[in-house]
PDB file of C-alpha atoms in Angstrom:
ATOM      1  CA  MET B   1      -0.798  51.208 -47.094  1.00 42.00           C
ATOM      2  CA  LYS B   2       2.601  50.896 -45.404  1.00 39.00           C
ATOM      3  CA  ARG B   3       1.020  51.774 -42.040  1.00 42.00           C
ATOM      4  CA  LEU B   4      -1.727  49.162 -42.556  1.00 39.00           C
ATOM      5  CA  PHE B   5       0.867  46.522 -43.437  1.00 38.00           C
ATOM      6  CA  LEU B   6       2.787  47.297 -40.237  1.00 39.00           C
ATOM      7  CA  LEU B   7      -0.377  46.938 -38.145  1.00 39.00           C
ATOM      8  CA  PHE B   8      -1.093  43.508 -39.607  1.00 38.00           C
ATOM      9  CA  ALA B   9       2.496  42.416 -39.057  1.00 41.00           C
ATOM     10  CA  LEU B  10       2.392  43.563 -35.440  1.00 38.00           C
ATOM     11  CA  ALA B  11      -0.875  41.692 -34.848  1.00 41.00           C
ATOM     12  CA  GLY B  12       0.668  38.544 -36.305  1.00 42.00           C
ATOM     13  CA  LEU B  13       3.642  38.789 -33.965  1.00 36.00           C
ATOM     14  CA  LEU B  14       1.375  39.231 -30.951  1.00 36.00           C
ATOM     15  CA  LEU B  15      -0.700  36.204 -31.928  1.00 36.00           C
ATOM     16  CA  GLY B  16       2.454  34.168 -32.408  1.00 40.00           C
ATOM     17  CA  CYS B  17       3.675  35.044 -28.907  1.00 38.00           C
ATOM     18  CA  THR B  18       0.321  34.148 -27.367  1.00 35.00           C
ATOM     19  CA  SER B  19       0.273  30.757 -29.077  1.00 35.00           C
ATOM     20  CA  GLU B  20       3.809  29.924 -27.890  1.00 35.00           C
ATOM     21  CA  ASP B  21       2.967  30.826 -24.285  1.00 36.00           C
ATOM     22  CA  ASP B  22      -0.172  28.708 -24.335  1.00 36.00           C
ATOM     23  CA  ASN B  23       1.646  25.678 -25.706  1.00 33.00           C
ATOM     24  CA  SER B  24       4.332  25.905 -23.035  1.00 32.00           C
ATOM     25  CA  ALA B  25       1.862  25.224 -20.237  1.00 31.00           C
ATOM     26  CA  GLY B  26       2.344  21.756 -18.762  1.00 34.00           C
ATOM     27  CA  SER B  27       5.323  21.025 -20.996  1.00 33.00           C
ATOM     28  CA  ASP B  28       7.291  19.564 -18.084  1.00 42.00           C
ATOM     29  CA  GLY B  29       6.024  16.027 -18.570  1.00 45.00           C
ATOM     30  CA  GLY B  30       2.461  16.704 -17.527  1.00 48.00           C
ATOM     31  CA  VAL B  31       3.261  18.473 -14.255  1.00 47.00           C
ATOM     32  CA  GLY B  32       1.259  21.620 -13.699  1.00 47.00           C
ATOM     33  CA  ASP B  33       2.154  24.404 -11.328  1.00 45.00           C
ATOM     34  CA  GLY B  34      -0.994  24.019  -9.236  1.00 44.00           C
ATOM     35  CA  ASP B  35      -2.369  27.386 -10.343  1.00 43.00           C
ATOM     36  CA  SER B  36      -4.883  25.984 -12.832  1.00 46.00           C
ATOM     37  CA  ASN B  37      -7.885  23.764 -12.228  1.00 53.00           C
ATOM     38  CA  ALA B  38      -7.460  22.101 -15.620  1.00 56.00           C
ATOM     39  CA  PRO B  39      -5.535  18.806 -15.407  1.00 63.00           C
ATOM     40  CA  THR B  40      -2.345  18.683 -17.432  1.00 78.00           C
ATOM     41  CA  GLY B  41      -1.290  15.094 -16.798  1.00 94.00           C
ATOM     42  CA  VAL B  42      -2.552  11.609 -15.975  1.00 97.00           C
ATOM     43  CA  ILE B  43      -1.197   9.045 -13.531  1.00 98.00           C
ATOM     44  CA  GLY B  44      -2.319   5.507 -14.225  1.00 98.00           C
ATOM     45  CA  ALA B  45      -2.458   3.542 -10.973  1.00 98.00           C
ATOM     46  CA  THR B  46      -3.384  -0.058 -10.241  1.00 98.00           C
ATOM     47  CA  CYS B  47      -3.540  -1.799  -6.869  1.00 97.00           C
ATOM     48  CA  LEU B  48      -4.042  -5.294  -5.466  1.00 93.00           C
ATOM     49  CA  THR B  49      -7.731  -4.750  -4.670  1.00 93.00           C
ATOM     50  CA  THR B  50     -10.102  -1.918  -3.848  1.00 94.00           C
ATOM     51  CA  ASN B  51     -12.014  -4.267  -1.535  1.00 89.00           C
ATOM     52  CA  ASN B  52      -9.360  -3.443   1.049  1.00 84.00           C
ATOM     53  CA  PRO B  53      -9.931  -0.018   2.705  1.00 84.00           C
ATOM     54  CA  PHE B  54      -6.155   0.434   2.912  1.00 88.00           C
ATOM     55  CA  PHE B  55      -5.957   0.904  -0.861  1.00 94.00           C
ATOM     56  CA  ILE B  56      -8.948   3.249  -0.908  1.00 95.00           C
ATOM     57  CA  THR B  57      -7.125   5.503   1.562  1.00 94.00           C
ATOM     58  CA  ILE B  58      -4.091   5.472  -0.748  1.00 97.00           C
ATOM     59  CA  LYS B  59      -6.351   6.303  -3.704  1.00 98.00           C
ATOM     60  CA  ASP B  60      -7.938   9.270  -1.932  1.00 98.00           C
ATOM     61  CA  ALA B  61      -4.550  10.621  -0.843  1.00 98.00           C
ATOM     62  CA  MET B  62      -3.106  10.217  -4.354  1.00 98.00           C
ATOM     63  CA  GLU B  63      -6.009  12.059  -5.939  1.00 98.00           C
ATOM     64  CA  GLU B  64      -5.835  14.901  -3.433  1.00 98.00           C
ATOM     65  CA  GLU B  65      -2.075  15.353  -3.823  1.00 98.00           C
ATOM     66  CA  ALA B  66      -2.199  14.948  -7.606  1.00 98.00           C
ATOM     67  CA  ALA B  67      -4.787  17.709  -7.952  1.00 97.00           C
ATOM     68  CA  LYS B  68      -2.324  20.143  -6.365  1.00 96.00           C
ATOM     69  CA  HIS B  69       0.093  19.526  -9.236  1.00 95.00           C
ATOM     70  CA  GLY B  70      -2.273  19.441 -12.192  1.00 95.00           C
ATOM     71  CA  TYR B  71      -2.707  15.666 -12.370  1.00 97.00           C
ATOM     72  CA  VAL B  72      -5.682  13.360 -12.450  1.00 97.00           C
ATOM     73  CA  VAL B  73      -5.352   9.772 -11.239  1.00 98.00           C
ATOM     74  CA  GLU B  74      -6.958   6.812 -12.980  1.00 98.00           C
ATOM     75  CA  TYR B  75      -6.956   4.284 -10.143  1.00 98.00           C
ATOM     76  CA  LEU B  76      -7.916   0.672 -10.884  1.00 98.00           C
ATOM     77  CA  SER B  77      -8.288  -2.547  -8.911  1.00 97.00           C
ATOM     78  CA  GLY B  78      -6.238  -5.520 -10.038  1.00 97.00           C
ATOM     79  CA  ASP B  79      -8.715  -7.741  -8.159  1.00 95.00           C
ATOM     80  CA  GLU B  80      -5.812  -9.921  -6.957  1.00 92.00           C
ATOM     81  CA  ASP B  81      -5.322 -11.079 -10.560  1.00 95.00           C
ATOM     82  CA  SER B  82      -1.817 -10.514 -11.926  1.00 95.00           C
ATOM     83  CA  GLU B  83      -2.907 -11.067 -15.545  1.00 97.00           C
ATOM     84  CA  LYS B  84      -5.708  -8.522 -15.213  1.00 98.00           C
ATOM     85  CA  GLN B  85      -3.297  -6.051 -13.674  1.00 98.00           C
ATOM     86  CA  SER B  86      -0.784  -6.551 -16.484  1.00 98.00           C
ATOM     87  CA  ASN B  87      -3.536  -5.803 -19.004  1.00 98.00           C
ATOM     88  CA  GLN B  88      -4.410  -2.630 -17.091  1.00 98.00           C
ATOM     89  CA  ILE B  89      -0.801  -1.484 -17.427  1.00 98.00           C
ATOM     90  CA  LYS B  90      -0.848  -2.249 -21.148  1.00 98.00           C
ATOM     91  CA  ASP B  91      -3.987  -0.092 -21.443  1.00 98.00           C
ATOM     92  CA  PHE B  92      -2.213   2.733 -19.616  1.00 98.00           C
ATOM     93  CA  ILE B  93       0.639   2.462 -22.126  1.00 98.00           C
ATOM     94  CA  VAL B  94      -1.781   2.656 -25.075  1.00 98.00           C
ATOM     95  CA  LYS B  95      -3.464   5.700 -23.519  1.00 97.00           C
ATOM     96  CA  GLY B  96      -0.091   7.372 -23.120  1.00 97.00           C
ATOM     97  CA  VAL B  97      -0.381   8.237 -19.429  1.00 98.00           C
ATOM     98  CA  ASP B  98       2.421  10.364 -17.995  1.00 98.00           C
ATOM     99  CA  ALA B  99       3.420   7.916 -15.257  1.00 98.00           C
ATOM    100  CA  ILE B 100       2.324   4.536 -13.913  1.00 98.00           C
ATOM    101  CA  ALA B 101       2.076   3.690 -10.203  1.00 98.00           C
ATOM    102  CA  ILE B 102       1.725   0.008  -9.338  1.00 98.00           C
ATOM    103  CA  ASN B 103       0.894  -1.970  -6.230  1.00 97.00           C
ATOM    104  CA  PRO B 104       1.625  -5.441  -7.653  1.00 95.00           C
ATOM    105  CA  CYS B 105      -0.766  -8.356  -7.302  1.00 93.00           C
ATOM    106  CA  ASN B 106       2.272 -10.584  -7.775  1.00 91.00           C
ATOM    107  CA  SER B 107       5.718  -9.146  -7.175  1.00 90.00           C
ATOM    108  CA  MET B 108       7.501 -11.223  -9.810  1.00 92.00           C
ATOM    109  CA  ALA B 109       4.759 -11.586 -12.444  1.00 94.00           C
ATOM    110  CA  ILE B 110       4.367  -7.801 -12.730  1.00 96.00           C
ATOM    111  CA  GLY B 111       7.890  -7.503 -14.131  1.00 97.00           C
ATOM    112  CA  SER B 112       6.958  -8.139 -17.774  1.00 98.00           C
ATOM    113  CA  ALA B 113       4.338  -5.354 -17.787  1.00 98.00           C
ATOM    114  CA  ILE B 114       6.771  -2.941 -16.138  1.00 98.00           C
ATOM    115  CA  LYS B 115       9.326  -3.720 -18.838  1.00 98.00           C
ATOM    116  CA  GLU B 116       6.732  -2.881 -21.511  1.00 98.00           C
ATOM    117  CA  ALA B 117       6.237   0.506 -19.841  1.00 98.00           C
ATOM    118  CA  ASN B 118      10.031   0.933 -19.745  1.00 98.00           C
ATOM    119  CA  GLU B 119      10.201   0.339 -23.494  1.00 98.00           C
ATOM    120  CA  ALA B 120       7.407   2.859 -24.054  1.00 98.00           C
ATOM    121  CA  GLY B 121       9.345   5.501 -22.099  1.00 98.00           C
ATOM    122  CA  ILE B 122       6.740   5.790 -19.335  1.00 98.00           C
ATOM    123  CA  PRO B 123       8.251   6.072 -15.839  1.00 98.00           C
ATOM    124  CA  VAL B 124       7.062   3.440 -13.365  1.00 98.00           C
ATOM    125  CA  PHE B 125       6.707   3.778  -9.605  1.00 98.00           C
ATOM    126  CA  THR B 126       5.606   1.149  -7.090  1.00 98.00           C
ATOM    127  CA  PHE B 127       3.787   1.574  -3.796  1.00 97.00           C
ATOM    128  CA  ASP B 128       3.189  -0.693  -0.803  1.00 92.00           C
ATOM    129  CA  MET B 129       4.527  -3.781  -2.615  1.00 90.00           C
ATOM    130  CA  ARG B 130       7.636  -3.884  -4.795  1.00 91.00           C
ATOM    131  CA  SER B 131       8.419  -5.618  -8.037  1.00 94.00           C
ATOM    132  CA  SER B 132      10.933  -8.403  -7.452  1.00 91.00           C
ATOM    133  CA  ASP B 133      11.944  -8.658 -11.137  1.00 95.00           C
ATOM    134  CA  PRO B 134      15.522  -7.324 -11.241  1.00 95.00           C
ATOM    135  CA  ASP B 135      15.212  -6.392 -14.943  1.00 97.00           C
ATOM    136  CA  ALA B 136      12.095  -4.245 -14.484  1.00 98.00           C
ATOM    137  CA  LYS B 137      13.087  -0.599 -14.011  1.00 98.00           C
ATOM    138  CA  VAL B 138      11.246   1.328 -11.303  1.00 98.00           C
ATOM    139  CA  VAL B 139      12.053   4.978 -10.595  1.00 98.00           C
ATOM    140  CA  ALA B 140      11.045   4.831  -6.936  1.00 98.00           C
ATOM    141  CA  HIS B 141       9.187   2.734  -4.394  1.00 97.00           C
ATOM    142  CA  VAL B 142       7.128   4.135  -1.526  1.00 98.00           C
ATOM    143  CA  GLY B 143       5.883   1.814   1.168  1.00 95.00           C
ATOM    144  CA  THR B 144       5.815   0.699   4.748  1.00 95.00           C
ATOM    145  CA  ASN B 145       8.993  -0.584   6.352  1.00 96.00           C
ATOM    146  CA  ASN B 146       7.408  -4.026   6.500  1.00 95.00           C
ATOM    147  CA  PHE B 147      10.401  -5.787   8.035  1.00 97.00           C
ATOM    148  CA  GLN B 148      10.412  -3.286  10.903  1.00 98.00           C
ATOM    149  CA  GLY B 149       6.648  -3.751  11.228  1.00 98.00           C
ATOM    150  CA  GLY B 150       7.096  -7.517  11.384  1.00 98.00           C
ATOM    151  CA  GLU B 151       9.550  -7.083  14.233  1.00 98.00           C
ATOM    152  CA  LEU B 152       6.930  -5.002  16.047  1.00 98.00           C
ATOM    153  CA  ALA B 153       4.416  -7.806  15.461  1.00 98.00           C
ATOM    154  CA  GLY B 154       6.843 -10.224  17.101  1.00 98.00           C
ATOM    155  CA  GLU B 155       7.191  -7.857  20.044  1.00 98.00           C
ATOM    156  CA  ALA B 156       3.403  -7.633  20.351  1.00 98.00           C
ATOM    157  CA  MET B 157       3.024 -11.436  20.236  1.00 98.00           C
ATOM    158  CA  ALA B 158       5.610 -11.897  22.983  1.00 98.00           C
ATOM    159  CA  GLU B 159       3.783  -9.271  25.018  1.00 98.00           C
ATOM    160  CA  ALA B 160       0.388 -10.915  24.425  1.00 98.00           C
ATOM    161  CA  LEU B 161       1.509 -14.447  25.342  1.00 98.00           C
ATOM    162  CA  GLY B 162       3.592 -13.423  28.332  1.00 97.00           C
ATOM    163  CA  GLU B 163       6.216 -15.627  29.981  1.00 95.00           C
ATOM    164  CA  ALA B 164       4.384 -18.835  29.069  1.00 96.00           C
ATOM    165  CA  GLY B 165       4.838 -18.251  25.330  1.00 98.00           C
ATOM    166  CA  GLY B 166       3.307 -20.998  23.197  1.00 98.00           C
ATOM    167  CA  LYS B 167       2.613 -22.240  19.690  1.00 98.00           C
ATOM    168  CA  VAL B 168       1.894 -19.696  16.944  1.00 98.00           C
ATOM    169  CA  VAL B 169       0.594 -20.010  13.385  1.00 98.00           C
ATOM    170  CA  ILE B 170       1.348 -17.419  10.694  1.00 98.00           C
ATOM    171  CA  LEU B 171      -1.403 -16.560   8.200  1.00 98.00           C
ATOM    172  CA  ASP B 172       0.707 -15.407   5.274  1.00 97.00           C
ATOM    173  CA  PHE B 173       0.407 -14.175   1.679  1.00 94.00           C
ATOM    174  CA  LYS B 174       3.476 -15.372  -0.193  1.00 91.00           C
ATOM    175  CA  ASP B 175       2.636 -13.631  -3.491  1.00 83.00           C
ATOM    176  CA  ALA B 176       3.202 -10.225  -1.897  1.00 83.00           C
ATOM    177  CA  GLU B 177       6.774  -9.116  -1.229  1.00 83.00           C
ATOM    178  CA  SER B 178       5.532  -6.755   1.496  1.00 87.00           C
ATOM    179  CA  CYS B 179       3.952  -9.648   3.374  1.00 92.00           C
ATOM    180  CA  GLN B 180       7.089 -11.748   2.975  1.00 93.00           C
ATOM    181  CA  GLN B 181       8.979  -8.941   4.710  1.00 94.00           C
ATOM    182  CA  ARG B 182       6.445  -8.826   7.556  1.00 97.00           C
ATOM    183  CA  VAL B 183       6.884 -12.531   8.180  1.00 98.00           C
ATOM    184  CA  ALA B 184      10.678 -12.222   7.970  1.00 98.00           C
ATOM    185  CA  GLY B 185      10.656  -9.426  10.547  1.00 98.00           C
ATOM    186  CA  PHE B 186       8.347 -11.411  12.823  1.00 98.00           C
ATOM    187  CA  LYS B 187      10.661 -14.436  12.678  1.00 98.00           C
ATOM    188  CA  LYS B 188      13.721 -12.257  13.265  1.00 98.00           C
ATOM    189  CA  TYR B 189      12.263 -10.833  16.464  1.00 98.00           C
ATOM    190  CA  LEU B 190      11.452 -14.298  17.810  1.00 98.00           C
ATOM    191  CA  ALA B 191      14.911 -15.594  16.857  1.00 98.00           C
ATOM    192  CA  ASP B 192      16.498 -12.668  18.697  1.00 98.00           C
ATOM    193  CA  HIS B 193      14.284 -13.242  21.763  1.00 98.00           C
ATOM    194  CA  PRO B 194      14.330 -16.974  22.592  1.00 97.00           C
ATOM    195  CA  GLU B 195      13.196 -16.075  26.100  1.00 97.00           C
ATOM    196  CA  ALA B 196       9.758 -15.363  24.599  1.00 98.00           C
ATOM    197  CA  ASN B 197       9.398 -19.156  24.271  1.00 98.00           C
ATOM    198  CA  ILE B 198       7.312 -18.871  21.095  1.00 98.00           C
ATOM    199  CA  GLU B 199       7.271 -21.687  18.539  1.00 98.00           C
ATOM    200  CA  ILE B 200       6.013 -21.146  14.988  1.00 98.00           C
ATOM    201  CA  VAL B 201       4.250 -24.443  14.177  1.00 98.00           C
ATOM    202  CA  ALA B 202       2.820 -23.580  10.730  1.00 98.00           C
ATOM    203  CA  GLU B 203       2.579 -20.978   7.990  1.00 98.00           C
ATOM    204  CA  LEU B 204      -0.770 -21.136   6.211  1.00 98.00           C
ATOM    205  CA  PRO B 205      -2.186 -19.145   3.272  1.00 97.00           C
ATOM    206  CA  GLY B 206      -4.484 -16.459   4.651  1.00 97.00           C
ATOM    207  CA  ASN B 207      -3.979 -14.672   1.299  1.00 94.00           C
ATOM    208  CA  GLY B 208      -4.767 -11.282   2.753  1.00 92.00           C
ATOM    209  CA  ASN B 209      -8.548 -11.753   2.826  1.00 93.00           C
ATOM    210  CA  GLN B 210     -11.097 -12.699   5.449  1.00 96.00           C
ATOM    211  CA  SER B 211     -12.499 -15.871   3.888  1.00 97.00           C
ATOM    212  CA  ASP B 212      -9.101 -17.505   3.314  1.00 98.00           C
ATOM    213  CA  GLY B 213      -7.957 -16.312   6.725  1.00 98.00           C
ATOM    214  CA  PHE B 214     -10.981 -17.998   8.281  1.00 98.00           C
ATOM    215  CA  ALA B 215     -10.376 -21.287   6.449  1.00 98.00           C
ATOM    216  CA  ALA B 216      -6.662 -21.338   7.308  1.00 98.00           C
ATOM    217  CA  ALA B 217      -7.335 -20.498  10.953  1.00 98.00           C
ATOM    218  CA  GLU B 218      -9.905 -23.294  11.206  1.00 98.00           C
ATOM    219  CA  ASP B 219      -7.362 -25.766   9.831  1.00 98.00           C
ATOM    220  CA  ALA B 220      -4.765 -24.515  12.308  1.00 98.00           C
ATOM    221  CA  LEU B 221      -7.090 -24.883  15.285  1.00 98.00           C
ATOM    222  CA  GLN B 222      -7.899 -28.468  14.320  1.00 98.00           C
ATOM    223  CA  ALA B 223      -4.230 -29.360  13.797  1.00 98.00           C
ATOM    224  CA  HIS B 224      -3.020 -27.602  16.957  1.00 98.00           C
ATOM    225  CA  PRO B 225      -5.637 -27.709  19.746  1.00 97.00           C
ATOM    226  CA  ASP B 226      -3.173 -26.060  22.135  1.00 97.00           C
ATOM    227  CA  LEU B 227      -2.471 -23.125  19.817  1.00 98.00           C
ATOM    228  CA  ALA B 228      -1.652 -19.871  21.623  1.00 98.00           C
ATOM    229  CA  GLY B 229      -1.511 -17.268  18.849  1.00 98.00           C
ATOM    230  CA  PHE B 230      -2.003 -16.191  15.252  1.00 98.00           C
ATOM    231  CA  PHE B 231       0.094 -13.665  13.391  1.00 98.00           C
ATOM    232  CA  ALA B 232      -1.953 -12.447  10.414  1.00 98.00           C
ATOM    233  CA  ILE B 233      -0.194 -10.362   7.767  1.00 97.00           C
ATOM    234  CA  ASN B 234      -3.130  -7.917   7.504  1.00 95.00           C
ATOM    235  CA  ASP B 235      -6.419  -6.990   9.148  1.00 95.00           C
ATOM    236  CA  PRO B 236      -8.781  -8.895   6.810  1.00 94.00           C
ATOM    237  CA  SER B 237      -6.990 -12.213   7.361  1.00 97.00           C
ATOM    238  CA  GLY B 238      -6.782 -11.373  11.069  1.00 98.00           C
ATOM    239  CA  LEU B 239     -10.543 -10.896  11.169  1.00 98.00           C
ATOM    240  CA  GLY B 240     -10.888 -14.281   9.484  1.00 98.00           C
ATOM    241  CA  ALA B 241      -8.967 -15.734  12.420  1.00 98.00           C
ATOM    242  CA  VAL B 242     -11.272 -13.872  14.813  1.00 98.00           C
ATOM    243  CA  ALA B 243     -14.295 -15.549  13.192  1.00 98.00           C
ATOM    244  CA  ALA B 244     -12.662 -18.984  13.413  1.00 98.00           C
ATOM    245  CA  LEU B 245     -11.900 -18.489  17.113  1.00 98.00           C
ATOM    246  CA  GLU B 246     -15.440 -17.354  17.799  1.00 98.00           C
ATOM    247  CA  LYS B 247     -16.815 -20.429  16.023  1.00 98.00           C
ATOM    248  CA  ALA B 248     -14.490 -22.711  18.028  1.00 98.00           C
ATOM    249  CA  ASN B 249     -15.158 -20.865  21.325  1.00 97.00           C
ATOM    250  CA  LYS B 250     -11.438 -20.213  21.752  1.00 97.00           C
ATOM    251  CA  THR B 251     -11.326 -16.421  21.857  1.00 96.00           C
ATOM    252  CA  ASP B 252      -9.905 -16.478  25.398  1.00 95.00           C
ATOM    253  CA  GLN B 253      -7.264 -19.101  24.565  1.00 96.00           C
ATOM    254  CA  VAL B 254      -5.693 -17.706  21.391  1.00 98.00           C
ATOM    255  CA  LYS B 255      -4.260 -14.215  20.861  1.00 98.00           C
ATOM    256  CA  ILE B 256      -4.176 -12.510  17.468  1.00 98.00           C
ATOM    257  CA  VAL B 257      -1.646  -9.980  16.205  1.00 98.00           C
ATOM    258  CA  ALA B 258      -2.518  -8.570  12.785  1.00 98.00           C
ATOM    259  CA  PHE B 259      -1.071  -5.779  10.640  1.00 97.00           C
ATOM    260  CA  ASP B 260      -2.287  -2.565   8.949  1.00 92.00           C
ATOM    261  CA  GLY B 261      -4.312  -0.477  11.363  1.00 91.00           C
ATOM    262  CA  GLN B 262      -7.340  -0.207   9.122  1.00 87.00           C
ATOM    263  CA  LEU B 263     -10.506   1.059  10.772  1.00 91.00           C
ATOM    264  CA  ILE B 264     -11.901  -2.481  10.918  1.00 92.00           C
ATOM    265  CA  GLY B 265      -8.706  -3.648  12.589  1.00 94.00           C
ATOM    266  CA  LYS B 266      -8.694  -0.779  15.063  1.00 96.00           C
ATOM    267  CA  LYS B 267     -12.281  -1.593  16.047  1.00 96.00           C
ATOM    268  CA  ALA B 268     -11.327  -5.223  16.650  1.00 97.00           C
ATOM    269  CA  ILE B 269      -8.404  -4.094  18.801  1.00 98.00           C
ATOM    270  CA  LYS B 270     -10.672  -1.811  20.803  1.00 97.00           C
ATOM    271  CA  GLU B 271     -13.070  -4.720  21.371  1.00 97.00           C
ATOM    272  CA  GLY B 272     -10.215  -7.008  22.428  1.00 97.00           C
ATOM    273  CA  LYS B 273     -10.625  -9.374  19.465  1.00 98.00           C
ATOM    274  CA  ILE B 274      -7.169  -8.536  18.082  1.00 98.00           C
ATOM    275  CA  TYR B 275      -4.380  -7.852  20.555  1.00 98.00           C
ATOM    276  CA  ALA B 276      -2.397  -5.318  18.505  1.00 98.00           C
ATOM    277  CA  ASP B 277      -1.421  -4.142  15.024  1.00 98.00           C
ATOM    278  CA  PRO B 278       1.724  -2.602  13.643  1.00 98.00           C
ATOM    279  CA  ILE B 279      -0.140   0.185  11.835  1.00 95.00           C
ATOM    280  CA  GLN B 280       0.674   1.606   8.431  1.00 93.00           C
ATOM    281  CA  PHE B 281       0.092   5.121   7.143  1.00 94.00           C
ATOM    282  CA  PRO B 282      -1.597   4.683   3.732  1.00 93.00           C
ATOM    283  CA  ASP B 283      -2.454   8.380   3.415  1.00 95.00           C
ATOM    284  CA  LYS B 284       1.256   9.207   3.605  1.00 97.00           C
ATOM    285  CA  ILE B 285       2.080   6.479   1.070  1.00 97.00           C
ATOM    286  CA  GLY B 286      -0.452   7.982  -1.358  1.00 98.00           C
ATOM    287  CA  ARG B 287       0.886  11.509  -0.985  1.00 98.00           C
ATOM    288  CA  GLU B 288       4.547  10.507  -1.217  1.00 98.00           C
ATOM    289  CA  ILE B 289       4.153   8.448  -4.393  1.00 98.00           C
ATOM    290  CA  VAL B 290       2.637  11.469  -6.177  1.00 98.00           C
ATOM    291  CA  LYS B 291       5.342  13.761  -4.809  1.00 98.00           C
ATOM    292  CA  ALA B 292       7.953  11.352  -6.181  1.00 98.00           C
ATOM    293  CA  ILE B 293       6.316  11.485  -9.629  1.00 98.00           C
ATOM    294  CA  VAL B 294       6.225  15.283  -9.575  1.00 97.00           C
ATOM    295  CA  ALA B 295       9.868  15.495  -8.485  1.00 97.00           C
ATOM    296  CA  HIS B 296      10.920  13.084 -11.225  1.00 97.00           C
ATOM    297  CA  PHE B 297       9.326  15.166 -13.963  1.00 95.00           C
ATOM    298  CA  ARG B 298      10.822  18.359 -12.570  1.00 95.00           C
ATOM    299  CA  GLY B 299      14.257  16.802 -12.710  1.00 96.00           C
ATOM    300  CA  ASP B 300      14.685  16.836  -8.947  1.00 97.00           C
ATOM    301  CA  PRO B 301      16.489  13.949  -7.230  1.00 95.00           C
ATOM    302  CA  VAL B 302      14.117  11.175  -6.164  1.00 97.00           C
ATOM    303  CA  GLU B 303      14.937   8.728  -3.397  1.00 96.00           C
ATOM    304  CA  ALA B 304      14.683   5.247  -4.905  1.00 96.00           C
ATOM    305  CA  ASP B 305      13.434   3.561  -1.746  1.00 95.00           C
ATOM    306  CA  MET B 306      11.188   5.531   0.614  1.00 96.00           C
ATOM    307  CA  MET B 307      10.340   3.494   3.693  1.00 96.00           C
ATOM    308  CA  ILE B 308       7.730   4.648   6.199  1.00 96.00           C
ATOM    309  CA  ASP B 309       8.071   3.053   9.645  1.00 96.00           C
ATOM    310  CA  SER B 310       5.005   1.499  11.232  1.00 96.00           C
ATOM    311  CA  ALA B 311       3.956   1.959  14.868  1.00 97.00           C
ATOM    312  CA  LEU B 312       2.471  -0.520  17.340  1.00 98.00           C
ATOM    313  CA  TYR B 313      -1.207   0.097  18.086  1.00 98.00           C
ATOM    314  CA  ARG B 314      -2.744  -1.568  21.163  1.00 97.00           C
ATOM    315  CA  GLN B 315      -6.106  -1.428  22.909  1.00 97.00           C
ATOM    316  CA  GLU B 316      -4.977   1.548  25.015  1.00 97.00           C
ATOM    317  CA  ASP B 317      -4.415   3.460  21.766  1.00 97.00           C
ATOM    318  CA  ALA B 318      -7.800   2.416  20.401  1.00 97.00           C
ATOM    319  CA  LEU B 319      -9.600   3.643  23.516  1.00 96.00           C
ATOM    320  CA  LYS B 320      -8.345   7.188  22.928  1.00 95.00           C
ATOM    321  CA  ASP B 321      -8.436   7.139  19.130  1.00 94.00           C
ATOM    322  CA  PRO B 322     -10.626  10.035  17.860  1.00 92.00           C
ATOM    323  CA  GLU B 323     -11.290   8.121  14.634  1.00 87.00           C
ATOM    324  CA  LEU B 324     -13.036   5.376  16.644  1.00 90.00           C
ATOM    325  CA  ALA B 325     -14.870   7.897  18.811  1.00 83.00           C
ATOM    326  CA  GLU B 326     -16.427   9.349  15.673  1.00 70.00           C
ATOM    327  CA  GLU B 327     -17.729   5.882  14.750  1.00 65.00           C
ATOM    328  CA  GLN B 328     -19.763   5.548  17.935  1.00 58.00           C
TER     329      GLN B 328
END
């Protein structure tokens, strides 16, 4: 009987050890070690819109990087609606996701939802666009160095217009902090280079989409018949300007500098419809935001502001771009 009792006791100890080991898996805030296919954590992510290929590239990169660390990503479109996006964040809080990554539809309006996540103890990260609410706590931001990109856009416009210079209209998107920085960088370059002889005659709401970009560009062409250039804060609004120029038969008169380097933008550059883009690297943004989340949960130091410089992309780059060759 004593021997039987000892056997049962030993079995109980072994079972107890097995249970403890199993429960310890993924106990570091949802971060797995990459050795298991089973997800151990969830990142809730919401972006401005999934109608923009830029944010789909970020989504794909986030999902790929997250899978390496035992995460799944629930990636939603805010559909350019700050109230809808705030409700998405509230849903993430109710679900108890491990971390929330936000590309704000409105840089200031998103602050209240971020503060709700703060109160719930869920770490918040932003990508591409920041929150401008000083009371909303964000662990880290990953995005393009938009001011530097705006300066490159100014350089490209000066290059496109040559010594003659001319009148330029900006197609902006004032709700987005990232786009505000692009415009600020563009203006800074022109202020530092008066010899470019470029005059900004209007800033109109292109709102980051093709239809509004088209409408704003049409208004600009009517108000300024001698217009020489458009600076569009992204490719969709730039393509709206392309359509307006084609309708007005002014494609040879007016140069366009856009921003992003999406495939649609690169094609337009190759075809000579857009002069140049400061291009972003959305795949890197997607990977780095997940790496920041992983590092945070591991207790590693996380850089609060990770800026990725853009690079100027002209027609000569498009002609040798393997991505465009594959499209032919």
